[in-house]
């Protein structure tokens, strides 16, 4: 199984928006190294929910643009919980999102 299939990335959709797979991978590598992925846990742990929402909004919009739909959904779930002030699943949802991000990083940041 290739890294695109493993991470549920539809290359047909990707190539509709990016001229080459190399251009896509360059954008993806840049995105996966966004500091907000590392800072998000601290925002959540410190109950800095406004900063967390700001970080999440940018991250989920870019995940959608990059056709990273599992990551998009995971980020959006955390964002929705914060909007609705429903905090009991934040840790669990963060860990799910982190696992998806880690898998992508393992495959695309080598």
PDB file of C-alpha atoms in Angstrom:
ATOM      1  CA  UNK A   1       0.000   0.000   0.000  1.00  0.00           C
ATOM      2  CA  UNK A   2       1.435   3.373  -0.921  1.00  0.00           C
ATOM      3  CA  UNK A   3       1.574   6.345   1.452  1.00  0.00           C
ATOM      4  CA  UNK A   4      -1.347   8.081  -0.280  1.00  0.00           C
ATOM      5  CA  UNK A   5      -3.677   5.115   0.070  1.00  0.00           C
ATOM      6  CA  UNK A   6      -2.502   4.477   3.633  1.00  0.00           C
ATOM      7  CA  UNK A   7      -3.322   8.083   4.610  1.00  0.00           C
ATOM      8  CA  UNK A   8      -6.582   8.188   2.615  1.00  0.00           C
ATOM      9  CA  UNK A   9      -5.388  10.900   0.230  1.00  0.00           C
ATOM     10  CA  UNK A  10      -7.135  10.897  -3.137  1.00  0.00           C
ATOM     11  CA  UNK A  11      -4.423  11.719  -5.665  1.00  0.00           C
ATOM     12  CA  UNK A  12      -7.023  12.514  -8.310  1.00  0.00           C
ATOM     13  CA  UNK A  13      -8.398  15.310  -6.134  1.00  0.00           C
ATOM     14  CA  UNK A  14      -4.887  16.436  -5.283  1.00  0.00           C
ATOM     15  CA  UNK A  15      -3.881  16.729  -8.936  1.00  0.00           C
ATOM     16  CA  UNK A  16      -6.988  18.808  -9.673  1.00  0.00           C
ATOM     17  CA  UNK A  17      -5.581  21.551  -7.414  1.00  0.00           C
ATOM     18  CA  UNK A  18      -1.820  21.028  -7.641  1.00  0.00           C
ATOM     19  CA  UNK A  19       0.161  20.940 -10.880  1.00  0.00           C
ATOM     20  CA  UNK A  20       2.387  18.081  -9.767  1.00  0.00           C
ATOM     21  CA  UNK A  21       2.584  15.586  -6.953  1.00  0.00           C
ATOM     22  CA  UNK A  22       5.933  17.146  -6.036  1.00  0.00           C
ATOM     23  CA  UNK A  23       4.282  20.554  -5.544  1.00  0.00           C
ATOM     24  CA  UNK A  24       1.654  18.907  -3.380  1.00  0.00           C
ATOM     25  CA  UNK A  25       4.218  17.111  -1.249  1.00  0.00           C
ATOM     26  CA  UNK A  26       6.175  20.335  -0.758  1.00  0.00           C
ATOM     27  CA  UNK A  27       3.029  22.089   0.507  1.00  0.00           C
ATOM     28  CA  UNK A  28       2.134  19.071   2.641  1.00  0.00           C
ATOM     29  CA  UNK A  29       5.576  18.939   4.271  1.00  0.00           C
ATOM     30  CA  UNK A  30       5.388  22.648   5.070  1.00  0.00           C
ATOM     31  CA  UNK A  31       1.901  22.208   6.569  1.00  0.00           C
ATOM     32  CA  UNK A  32       2.803  19.177   8.694  1.00  0.00           C
ATOM     33  CA  UNK A  33       5.580  21.211  10.339  1.00  0.00           C
ATOM     34  CA  UNK A  34       3.250  24.054  11.335  1.00  0.00           C
ATOM     35  CA  UNK A  35       4.059  25.135  14.901  1.00  0.00           C
ATOM     36  CA  UNK A  36       0.385  25.143  15.830  1.00  0.00           C
ATOM     37  CA  UNK A  37       0.379  21.328  15.801  1.00  0.00           C
ATOM     38  CA  UNK A  38       2.896  21.422  18.668  1.00  0.00           C
ATOM     39  CA  UNK A  39       1.319  24.379  20.450  1.00  0.00           C
ATOM     40  CA  UNK A  40      -2.257  23.090  20.362  1.00  0.00           C
ATOM     41  CA  UNK A  41      -1.782  20.649  23.257  1.00  0.00           C
ATOM     42  CA  UNK A  42      -0.498  23.479  25.464  1.00  0.00           C
ATOM     43  CA  UNK A  43      -3.430  25.705  24.535  1.00  0.00           C
ATOM     44  CA  UNK A  44      -5.858  22.929  25.476  1.00  0.00           C
ATOM     45  CA  UNK A  45      -4.006  21.983  28.680  1.00  0.00           C
ATOM     46  CA  UNK A  46      -3.948  25.635  29.782  1.00  0.00           C
ATOM     47  CA  UNK A  47      -7.613  26.188  28.899  1.00  0.00           C
ATOM     48  CA  UNK A  48      -6.566  28.851  26.403  1.00  0.00           C
ATOM     49  CA  UNK A  49      -9.511  27.976  24.220  1.00  0.00           C
ATOM     50  CA  UNK A  50      -9.469  31.174  22.166  1.00  0.00           C
ATOM     51  CA  UNK A  51      -5.905  30.505  20.991  1.00  0.00           C
ATOM     52  CA  UNK A  52      -6.808  26.860  20.413  1.00  0.00           C
ATOM     53  CA  UNK A  53      -9.766  27.900  18.245  1.00  0.00           C
ATOM     54  CA  UNK A  54      -7.586  30.264  16.228  1.00  0.00           C
ATOM     55  CA  UNK A  55      -4.981  27.544  15.686  1.00  0.00           C
ATOM     56  CA  UNK A  56      -7.562  24.914  14.838  1.00  0.00           C
ATOM     57  CA  UNK A  57      -9.379  27.085  12.346  1.00  0.00           C
ATOM     58  CA  UNK A  58      -6.242  27.635  10.290  1.00  0.00           C
ATOM     59  CA  UNK A  59      -5.193  24.007  10.576  1.00  0.00           C
ATOM     60  CA  UNK A  60      -8.527  22.538   9.520  1.00  0.00           C
ATOM     61  CA  UNK A  61      -8.932  24.933   6.585  1.00  0.00           C
ATOM     62  CA  UNK A  62      -5.494  23.965   5.271  1.00  0.00           C
ATOM     63  CA  UNK A  63      -6.168  20.268   5.895  1.00  0.00           C
ATOM     64  CA  UNK A  64      -9.228  20.580   3.663  1.00  0.00           C
ATOM     65  CA  UNK A  65      -7.248  22.438   1.001  1.00  0.00           C
ATOM     66  CA  UNK A  66      -4.635  19.660   1.077  1.00  0.00           C
ATOM     67  CA  UNK A  67      -7.320  16.953   0.801  1.00  0.00           C
ATOM     68  CA  UNK A  68      -6.344  15.495   4.192  1.00  0.00           C
ATOM     69  CA  UNK A  69      -9.919  14.610   5.031  1.00  0.00           C
ATOM     70  CA  UNK A  70      -9.343  12.370   8.097  1.00  0.00           C
ATOM     71  CA  UNK A  71      -7.150  15.091   9.638  1.00  0.00           C
ATOM     72  CA  UNK A  72      -9.661  17.766   8.604  1.00  0.00           C
ATOM     73  CA  UNK A  73     -12.475  15.899  10.365  1.00  0.00           C
ATOM     74  CA  UNK A  74     -10.402  15.309  13.510  1.00  0.00           C
ATOM     75  CA  UNK A  75      -9.420  18.988  13.736  1.00  0.00           C
ATOM     76  CA  UNK A  76     -12.979  20.108  13.063  1.00  0.00           C
ATOM     77  CA  UNK A  77     -14.327  17.885  15.866  1.00  0.00           C
ATOM     78  CA  UNK A  78     -12.014  19.577  18.364  1.00  0.00           C
ATOM     79  CA  UNK A  79     -12.988  23.001  17.017  1.00  0.00           C
ATOM     80  CA  UNK A  80     -16.705  22.183  17.264  1.00  0.00           C
ATOM     81  CA  UNK A  81     -16.276  20.990  20.853  1.00  0.00           C
ATOM     82  CA  UNK A  82     -14.622  24.285  21.745  1.00  0.00           C
ATOM     83  CA  UNK A  83     -17.348  26.316  20.041  1.00  0.00           C
ATOM     84  CA  UNK A  84     -20.012  24.377  21.916  1.00  0.00           C
ATOM     85  CA  UNK A  85     -18.013  24.540  25.173  1.00  0.00           C
ATOM     86  CA  UNK A  86     -18.089  20.756  25.353  1.00  0.00           C
ATOM     87  CA  UNK A  87     -14.740  19.924  26.918  1.00  0.00           C
ATOM     88  CA  UNK A  88     -15.061  16.346  28.155  1.00  0.00           C
ATOM     89  CA  UNK A  89     -13.777  14.715  24.942  1.00  0.00           C
ATOM     90  CA  UNK A  90     -11.003  17.178  24.125  1.00  0.00           C
ATOM     91  CA  UNK A  91      -8.180  14.932  25.302  1.00  0.00           C
ATOM     92  CA  UNK A  92      -9.514  11.953  23.406  1.00  0.00           C
ATOM     93  CA  UNK A  93     -10.136  13.971  20.248  1.00  0.00           C
ATOM     94  CA  UNK A  94      -6.689  15.559  20.482  1.00  0.00           C
ATOM     95  CA  UNK A  95      -5.050  12.120  20.680  1.00  0.00           C
ATOM     96  CA  UNK A  96      -6.995  10.955  17.616  1.00  0.00           C
ATOM     97  CA  UNK A  97      -5.906  14.033  15.676  1.00  0.00           C
ATOM     98  CA  UNK A  98      -2.308  13.640  16.848  1.00  0.00           C
ATOM     99  CA  UNK A  99      -2.205  10.008  15.696  1.00  0.00           C
ATOM    100  CA  UNK A 100      -3.368  11.038  12.211  1.00  0.00           C
ATOM    101  CA  UNK A 101      -0.823  13.866  12.105  1.00  0.00           C
ATOM    102  CA  UNK A 102       1.947  11.539  13.292  1.00  0.00           C
ATOM    103  CA  UNK A 103       1.116   8.957  10.601  1.00  0.00           C
ATOM    104  CA  UNK A 104       1.201  11.631   7.903  1.00  0.00           C
ATOM    105  CA  UNK A 105       4.472  12.999   9.262  1.00  0.00           C
ATOM    106  CA  UNK A 106       6.026   9.546   9.316  1.00  0.00           C
ATOM    107  CA  UNK A 107       5.169   9.006   5.662  1.00  0.00           C
ATOM    108  CA  UNK A 108       5.803  12.476   4.228  1.00  0.00           C
ATOM    109  CA  UNK A 109       8.556  14.042   6.360  1.00  0.00           C
ATOM    110  CA  UNK A 110      11.194  11.384   5.757  1.00  0.00           C
TER     111      UNK A 110
END
